[in-house]
mmCIF file of C-alpha atoms in Angstrom:
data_model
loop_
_atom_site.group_PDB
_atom_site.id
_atom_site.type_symbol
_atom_site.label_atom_id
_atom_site.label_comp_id
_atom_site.label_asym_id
_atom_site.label_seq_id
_atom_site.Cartn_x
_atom_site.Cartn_y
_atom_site.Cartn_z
ATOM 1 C CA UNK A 116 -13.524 -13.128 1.326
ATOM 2 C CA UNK A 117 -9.791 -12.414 1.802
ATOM 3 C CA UNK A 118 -7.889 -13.169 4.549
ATOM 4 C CA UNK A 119 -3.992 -12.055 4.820
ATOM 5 C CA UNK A 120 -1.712 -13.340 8.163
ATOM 6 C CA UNK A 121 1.653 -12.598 9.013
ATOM 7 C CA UNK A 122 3.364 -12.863 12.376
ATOM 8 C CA UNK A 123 3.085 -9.671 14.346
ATOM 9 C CA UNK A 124 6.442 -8.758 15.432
ATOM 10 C CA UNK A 125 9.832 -10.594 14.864
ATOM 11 C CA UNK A 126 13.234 -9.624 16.471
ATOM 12 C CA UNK A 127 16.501 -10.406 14.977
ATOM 13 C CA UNK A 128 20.250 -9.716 15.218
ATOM 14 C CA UNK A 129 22.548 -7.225 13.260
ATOM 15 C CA UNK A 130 23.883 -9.395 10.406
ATOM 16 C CA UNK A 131 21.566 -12.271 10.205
ATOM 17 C CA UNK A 132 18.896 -14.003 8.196
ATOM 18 C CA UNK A 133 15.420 -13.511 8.730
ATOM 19 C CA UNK A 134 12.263 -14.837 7.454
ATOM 20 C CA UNK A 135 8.870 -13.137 7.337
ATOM 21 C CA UNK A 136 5.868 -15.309 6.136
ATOM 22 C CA UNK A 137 2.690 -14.225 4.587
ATOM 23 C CA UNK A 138 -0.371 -16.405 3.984
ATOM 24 C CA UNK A 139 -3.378 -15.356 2.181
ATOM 25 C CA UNK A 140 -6.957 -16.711 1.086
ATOM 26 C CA UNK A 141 -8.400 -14.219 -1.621
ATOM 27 C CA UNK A 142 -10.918 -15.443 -4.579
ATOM 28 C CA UNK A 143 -8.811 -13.645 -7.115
ATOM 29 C CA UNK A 144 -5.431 -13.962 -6.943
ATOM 30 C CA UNK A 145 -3.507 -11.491 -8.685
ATOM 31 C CA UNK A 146 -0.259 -10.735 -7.154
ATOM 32 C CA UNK A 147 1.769 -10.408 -3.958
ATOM 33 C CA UNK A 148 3.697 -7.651 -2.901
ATOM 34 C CA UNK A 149 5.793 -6.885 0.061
ATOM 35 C CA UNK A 150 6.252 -3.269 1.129
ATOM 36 C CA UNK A 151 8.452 -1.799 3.968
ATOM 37 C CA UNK A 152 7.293 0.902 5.921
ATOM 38 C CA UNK A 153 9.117 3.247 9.120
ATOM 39 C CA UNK A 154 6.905 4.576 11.635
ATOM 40 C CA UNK A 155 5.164 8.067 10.557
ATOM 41 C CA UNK A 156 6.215 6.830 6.870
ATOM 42 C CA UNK A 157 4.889 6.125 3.918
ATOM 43 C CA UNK A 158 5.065 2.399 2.437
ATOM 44 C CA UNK A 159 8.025 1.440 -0.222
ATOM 45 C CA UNK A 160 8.017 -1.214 -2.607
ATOM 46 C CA UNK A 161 10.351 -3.981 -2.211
ATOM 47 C CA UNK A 162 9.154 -6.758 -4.310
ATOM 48 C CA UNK A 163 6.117 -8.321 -6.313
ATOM 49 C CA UNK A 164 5.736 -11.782 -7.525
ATOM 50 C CA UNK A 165 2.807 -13.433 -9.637
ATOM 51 C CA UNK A 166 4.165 -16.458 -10.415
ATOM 52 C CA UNK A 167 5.717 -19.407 -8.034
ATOM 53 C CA UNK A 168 9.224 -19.524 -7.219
ATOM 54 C CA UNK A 169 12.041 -17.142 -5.885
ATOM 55 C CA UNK A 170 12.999 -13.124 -7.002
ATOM 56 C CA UNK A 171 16.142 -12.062 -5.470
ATOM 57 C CA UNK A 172 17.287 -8.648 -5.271
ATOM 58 C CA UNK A 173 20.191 -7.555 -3.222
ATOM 59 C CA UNK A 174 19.472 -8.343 0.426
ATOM 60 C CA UNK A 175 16.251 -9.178 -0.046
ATOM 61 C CA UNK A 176 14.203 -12.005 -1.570
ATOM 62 C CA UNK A 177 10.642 -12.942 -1.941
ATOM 63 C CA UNK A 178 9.331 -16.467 -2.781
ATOM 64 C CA UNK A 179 5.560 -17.472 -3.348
ATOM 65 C CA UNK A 180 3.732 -20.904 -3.396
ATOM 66 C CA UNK A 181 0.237 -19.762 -5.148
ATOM 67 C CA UNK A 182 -0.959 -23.842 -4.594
ATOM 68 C CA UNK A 183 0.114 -22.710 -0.647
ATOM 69 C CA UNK A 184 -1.113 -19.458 -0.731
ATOM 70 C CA UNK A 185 2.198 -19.025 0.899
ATOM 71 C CA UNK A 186 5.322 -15.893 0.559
ATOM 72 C CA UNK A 187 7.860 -15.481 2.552
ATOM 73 C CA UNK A 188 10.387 -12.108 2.522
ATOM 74 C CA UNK A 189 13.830 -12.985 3.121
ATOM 75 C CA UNK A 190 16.563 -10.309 4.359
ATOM 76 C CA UNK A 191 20.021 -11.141 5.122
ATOM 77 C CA UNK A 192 23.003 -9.428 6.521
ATOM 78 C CA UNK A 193 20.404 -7.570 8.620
ATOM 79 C CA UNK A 194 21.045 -3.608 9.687
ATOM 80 C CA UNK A 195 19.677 -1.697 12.051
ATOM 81 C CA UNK A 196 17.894 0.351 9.611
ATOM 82 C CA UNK A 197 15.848 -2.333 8.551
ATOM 83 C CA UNK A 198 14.200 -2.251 11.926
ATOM 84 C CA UNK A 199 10.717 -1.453 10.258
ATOM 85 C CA UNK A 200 7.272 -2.979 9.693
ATOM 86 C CA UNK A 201 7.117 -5.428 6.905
ATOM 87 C CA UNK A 202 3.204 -5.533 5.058
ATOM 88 C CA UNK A 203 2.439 -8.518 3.260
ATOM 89 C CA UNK A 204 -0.336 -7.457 0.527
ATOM 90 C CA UNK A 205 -2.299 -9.391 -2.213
ATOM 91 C CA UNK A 206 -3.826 -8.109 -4.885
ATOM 92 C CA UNK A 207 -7.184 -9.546 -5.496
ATOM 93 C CA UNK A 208 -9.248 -9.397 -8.665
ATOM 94 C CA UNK A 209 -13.284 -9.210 -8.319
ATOM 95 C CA UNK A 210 -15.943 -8.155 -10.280
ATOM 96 C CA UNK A 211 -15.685 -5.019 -9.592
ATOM 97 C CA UNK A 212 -12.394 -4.559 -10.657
ATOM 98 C CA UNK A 213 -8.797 -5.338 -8.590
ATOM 99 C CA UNK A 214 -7.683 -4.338 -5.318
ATOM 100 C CA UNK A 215 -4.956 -4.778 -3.141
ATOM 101 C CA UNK A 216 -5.694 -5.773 0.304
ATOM 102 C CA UNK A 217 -2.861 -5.296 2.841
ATOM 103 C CA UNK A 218 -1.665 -7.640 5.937
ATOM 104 C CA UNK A 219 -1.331 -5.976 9.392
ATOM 105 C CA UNK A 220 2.567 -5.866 9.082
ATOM 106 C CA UNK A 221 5.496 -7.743 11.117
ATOM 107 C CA UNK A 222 7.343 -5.373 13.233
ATOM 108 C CA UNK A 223 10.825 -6.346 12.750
ATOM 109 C CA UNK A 224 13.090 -5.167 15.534
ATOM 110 C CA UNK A 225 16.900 -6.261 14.745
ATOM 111 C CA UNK A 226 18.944 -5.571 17.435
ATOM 112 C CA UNK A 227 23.214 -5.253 17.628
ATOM 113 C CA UNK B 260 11.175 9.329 -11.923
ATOM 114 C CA UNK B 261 9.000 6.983 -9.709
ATOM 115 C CA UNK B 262 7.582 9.699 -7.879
ATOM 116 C CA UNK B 263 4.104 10.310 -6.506
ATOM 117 C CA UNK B 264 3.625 14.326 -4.945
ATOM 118 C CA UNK B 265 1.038 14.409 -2.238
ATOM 119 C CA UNK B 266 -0.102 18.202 -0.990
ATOM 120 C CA UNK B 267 -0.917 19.190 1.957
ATOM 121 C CA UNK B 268 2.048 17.094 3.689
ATOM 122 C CA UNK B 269 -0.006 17.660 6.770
ATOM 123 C CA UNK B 270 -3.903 19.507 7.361
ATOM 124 C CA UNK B 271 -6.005 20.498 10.252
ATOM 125 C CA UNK B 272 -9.744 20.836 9.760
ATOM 126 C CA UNK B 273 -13.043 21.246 11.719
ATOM 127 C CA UNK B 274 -15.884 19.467 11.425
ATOM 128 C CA UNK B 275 -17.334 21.961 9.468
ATOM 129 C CA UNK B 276 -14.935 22.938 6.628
ATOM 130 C CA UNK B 277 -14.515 21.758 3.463
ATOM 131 C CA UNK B 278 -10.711 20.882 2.151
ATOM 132 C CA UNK B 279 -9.237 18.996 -0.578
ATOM 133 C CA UNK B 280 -6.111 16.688 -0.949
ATOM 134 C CA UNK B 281 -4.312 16.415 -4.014
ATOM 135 C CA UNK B 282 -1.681 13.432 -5.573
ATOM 136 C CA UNK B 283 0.002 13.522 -8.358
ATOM 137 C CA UNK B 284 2.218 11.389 -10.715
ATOM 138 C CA UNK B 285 3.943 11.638 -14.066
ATOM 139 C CA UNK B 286 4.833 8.170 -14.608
ATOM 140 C CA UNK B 287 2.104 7.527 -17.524
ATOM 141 C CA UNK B 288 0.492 5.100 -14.611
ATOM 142 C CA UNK B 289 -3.488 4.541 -15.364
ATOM 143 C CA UNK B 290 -4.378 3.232 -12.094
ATOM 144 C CA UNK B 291 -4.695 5.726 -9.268
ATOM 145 C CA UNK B 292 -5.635 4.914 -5.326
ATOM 146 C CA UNK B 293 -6.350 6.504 -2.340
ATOM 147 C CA UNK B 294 -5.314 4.971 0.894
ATOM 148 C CA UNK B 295 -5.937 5.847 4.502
ATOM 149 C CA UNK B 296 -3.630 4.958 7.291
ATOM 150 C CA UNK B 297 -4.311 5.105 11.313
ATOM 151 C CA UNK B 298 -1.368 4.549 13.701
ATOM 152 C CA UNK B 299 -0.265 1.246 13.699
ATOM 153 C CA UNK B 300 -2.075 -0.794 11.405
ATOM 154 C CA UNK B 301 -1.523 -1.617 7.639
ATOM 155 C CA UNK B 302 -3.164 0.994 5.124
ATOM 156 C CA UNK B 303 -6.878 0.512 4.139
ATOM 157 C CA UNK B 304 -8.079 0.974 0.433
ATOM 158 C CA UNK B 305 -10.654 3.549 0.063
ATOM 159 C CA UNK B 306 -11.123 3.950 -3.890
ATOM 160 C CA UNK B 307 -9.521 2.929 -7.160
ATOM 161 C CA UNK B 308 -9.717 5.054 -10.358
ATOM 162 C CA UNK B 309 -8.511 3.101 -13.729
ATOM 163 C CA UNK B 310 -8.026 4.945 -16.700
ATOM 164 C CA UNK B 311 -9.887 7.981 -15.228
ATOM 165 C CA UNK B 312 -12.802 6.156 -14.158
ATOM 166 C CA UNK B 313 -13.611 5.069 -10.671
ATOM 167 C CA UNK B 314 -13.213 1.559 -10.526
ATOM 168 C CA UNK B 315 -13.633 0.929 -7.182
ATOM 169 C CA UNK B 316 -15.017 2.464 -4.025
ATOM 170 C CA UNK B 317 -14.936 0.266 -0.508
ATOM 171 C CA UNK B 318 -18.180 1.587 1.012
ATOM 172 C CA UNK B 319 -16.105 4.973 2.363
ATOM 173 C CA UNK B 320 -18.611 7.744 3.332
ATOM 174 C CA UNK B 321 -19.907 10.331 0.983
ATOM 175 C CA UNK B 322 -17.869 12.871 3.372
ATOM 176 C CA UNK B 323 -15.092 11.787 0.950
ATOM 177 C CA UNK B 324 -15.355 12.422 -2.591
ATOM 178 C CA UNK B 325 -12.663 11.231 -5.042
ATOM 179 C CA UNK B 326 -12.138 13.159 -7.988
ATOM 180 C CA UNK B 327 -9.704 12.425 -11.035
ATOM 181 C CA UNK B 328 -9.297 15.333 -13.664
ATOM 182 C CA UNK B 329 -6.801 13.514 -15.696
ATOM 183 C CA UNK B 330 -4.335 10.931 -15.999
ATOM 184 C CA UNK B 331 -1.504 12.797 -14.210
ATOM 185 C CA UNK B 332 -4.168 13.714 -11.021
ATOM 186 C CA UNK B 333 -6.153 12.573 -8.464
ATOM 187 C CA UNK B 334 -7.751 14.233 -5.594
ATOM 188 C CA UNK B 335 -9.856 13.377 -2.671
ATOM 189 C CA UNK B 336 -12.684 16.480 -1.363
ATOM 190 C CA UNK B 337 -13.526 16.366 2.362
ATOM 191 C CA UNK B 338 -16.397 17.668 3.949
ATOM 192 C CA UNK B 339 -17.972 16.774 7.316
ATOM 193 C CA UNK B 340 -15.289 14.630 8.559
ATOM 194 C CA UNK B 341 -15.583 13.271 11.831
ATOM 195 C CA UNK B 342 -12.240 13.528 14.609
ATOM 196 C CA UNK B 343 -12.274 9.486 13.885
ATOM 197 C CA UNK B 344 -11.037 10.180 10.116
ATOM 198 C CA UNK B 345 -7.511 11.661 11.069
ATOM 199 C CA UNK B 346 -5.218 9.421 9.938
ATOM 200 C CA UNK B 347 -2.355 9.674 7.126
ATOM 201 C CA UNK B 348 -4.141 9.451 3.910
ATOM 202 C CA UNK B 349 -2.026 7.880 1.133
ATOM 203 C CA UNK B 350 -2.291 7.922 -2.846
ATOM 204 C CA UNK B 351 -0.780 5.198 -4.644
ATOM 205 C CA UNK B 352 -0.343 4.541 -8.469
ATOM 206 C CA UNK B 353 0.547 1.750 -10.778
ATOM 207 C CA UNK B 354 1.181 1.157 -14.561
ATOM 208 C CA UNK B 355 -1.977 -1.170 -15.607
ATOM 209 C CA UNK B 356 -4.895 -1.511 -13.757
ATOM 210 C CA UNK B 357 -6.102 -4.670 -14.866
ATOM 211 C CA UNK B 358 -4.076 -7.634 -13.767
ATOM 212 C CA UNK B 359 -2.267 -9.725 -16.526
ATOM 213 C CA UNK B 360 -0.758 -13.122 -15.210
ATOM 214 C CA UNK B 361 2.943 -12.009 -15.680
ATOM 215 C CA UNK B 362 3.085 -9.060 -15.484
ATOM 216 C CA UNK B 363 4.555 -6.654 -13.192
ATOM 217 C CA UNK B 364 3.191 -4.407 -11.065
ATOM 218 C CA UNK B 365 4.633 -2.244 -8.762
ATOM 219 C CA UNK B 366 2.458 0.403 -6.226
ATOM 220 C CA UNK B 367 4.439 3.311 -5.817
ATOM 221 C CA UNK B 368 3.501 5.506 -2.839
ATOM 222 C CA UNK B 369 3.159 9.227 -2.299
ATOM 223 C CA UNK B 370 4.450 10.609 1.003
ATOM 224 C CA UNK B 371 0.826 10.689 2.710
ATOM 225 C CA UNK B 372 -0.950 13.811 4.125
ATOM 226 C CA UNK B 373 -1.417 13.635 7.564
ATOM 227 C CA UNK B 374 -5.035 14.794 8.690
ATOM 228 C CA UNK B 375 -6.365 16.036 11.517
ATOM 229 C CA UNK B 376 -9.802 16.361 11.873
ATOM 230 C CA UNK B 377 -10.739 18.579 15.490
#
């Protein structure tokens, strides 16, 4: 089966670091993406790694540990309009195919 | 252009009536998916087309029908809903389908339509 946890909600201040982590037990590993998503919004991309190690891009950085079955999402120099949920999602290969099986999503609340 | 068009933005149906959502992307992406969304919790994969076909279907009713006409398309037929189906219903596309160590794959999401079902 597959099994994805992050921590439900996280709040942080205007200009700081935060860290969102993301572990996951899936038979098929294919992939890990993050997404960002406002309330009454669609999800966006932000980042996708399939091997181990660190992708940086701009504020934001994602690092995976497939031995751990362990990502993190990393955003610095916080605004307030990344106040958002952040969904961890793995993308799982079976037999019938791949799919991409989403976390429940840290509500991040940064505050001034 | 990384855009995926979803139509209706939002729809209000009876139990009765028969309607049809429609997504569409011209990004050359084979894989297609529809998504559905309640309030609050992280989106739920309902079916996965791959190169046209129908590669995957999580056990969703027969109420919902997906349907893909070509590459650039994919729609999802209601009938018979039940009031416990409203929820945002999102499509979703990608470049490849089948998952190559390395390579890189990136979901891009349509705007949702936002159902109703009374």
């Amino acid at each position: 089966g597959q099994n994805i946890d992050q921590p439900t909600e996280m709040t942080a201040t205007e200009g700081a670091i935060v860290q969102i982590n993301c572990t996951y037990q899936t038979s098929g590993f294919n992939g890990l993406f993050w997404y960002q998503q406002h309330a009454g919004e669609a999800p966006t991309f932000l980042s996708y790694n399939v091997l181990d190690g660190l992708e940086e891009k701009g504020r934001f950085s994602s690092f995976l540990s497939r031995s751990k079955g362990y990502s993190y999402l990393l955003l610095k120099e916080l605004q307030m309009k990344d106040s958002a949920s952040y969904l961890c999602a793995v993308r799982d290969q079976d037999t019938g195919g791949f799919k991409t099986i989403f976390g429940a999503g840290t509500r991040l609340f940064v505050k001034a | 252009d990384t855009e995926v068009t979803q139509t209706p933005k939002h729809l209000v149906m009876g139990m009765t009536n028969k309607k049809s959502l429609k997504c569409e992307q011209h990004m050359g992406h084979r894989a297609m998916y529809w998504y559905k969304q309640k309030a609050k919790k992280p989106p739920e994969l309902m079916f996965v087309y791959s190169y046209e076909k129908l590669s995957i279907n999580e056990s969703v009713p027969s109420r919902f029908s997906p349907e893909c006409p070509n590459s650039s398309l994919l729609n999802l037929h209601l009938h018979a809903l039940q009031p416990e189906d409203s929820a945002l219903y999102l499509c979703a596309s990608s470049q490849e389908p089948a998952g190559m160590s390395g390579s890189r794959e990136t979901q891009y999401f349509g705007p949702g339509t936002r159902l109703l079902v009374l």
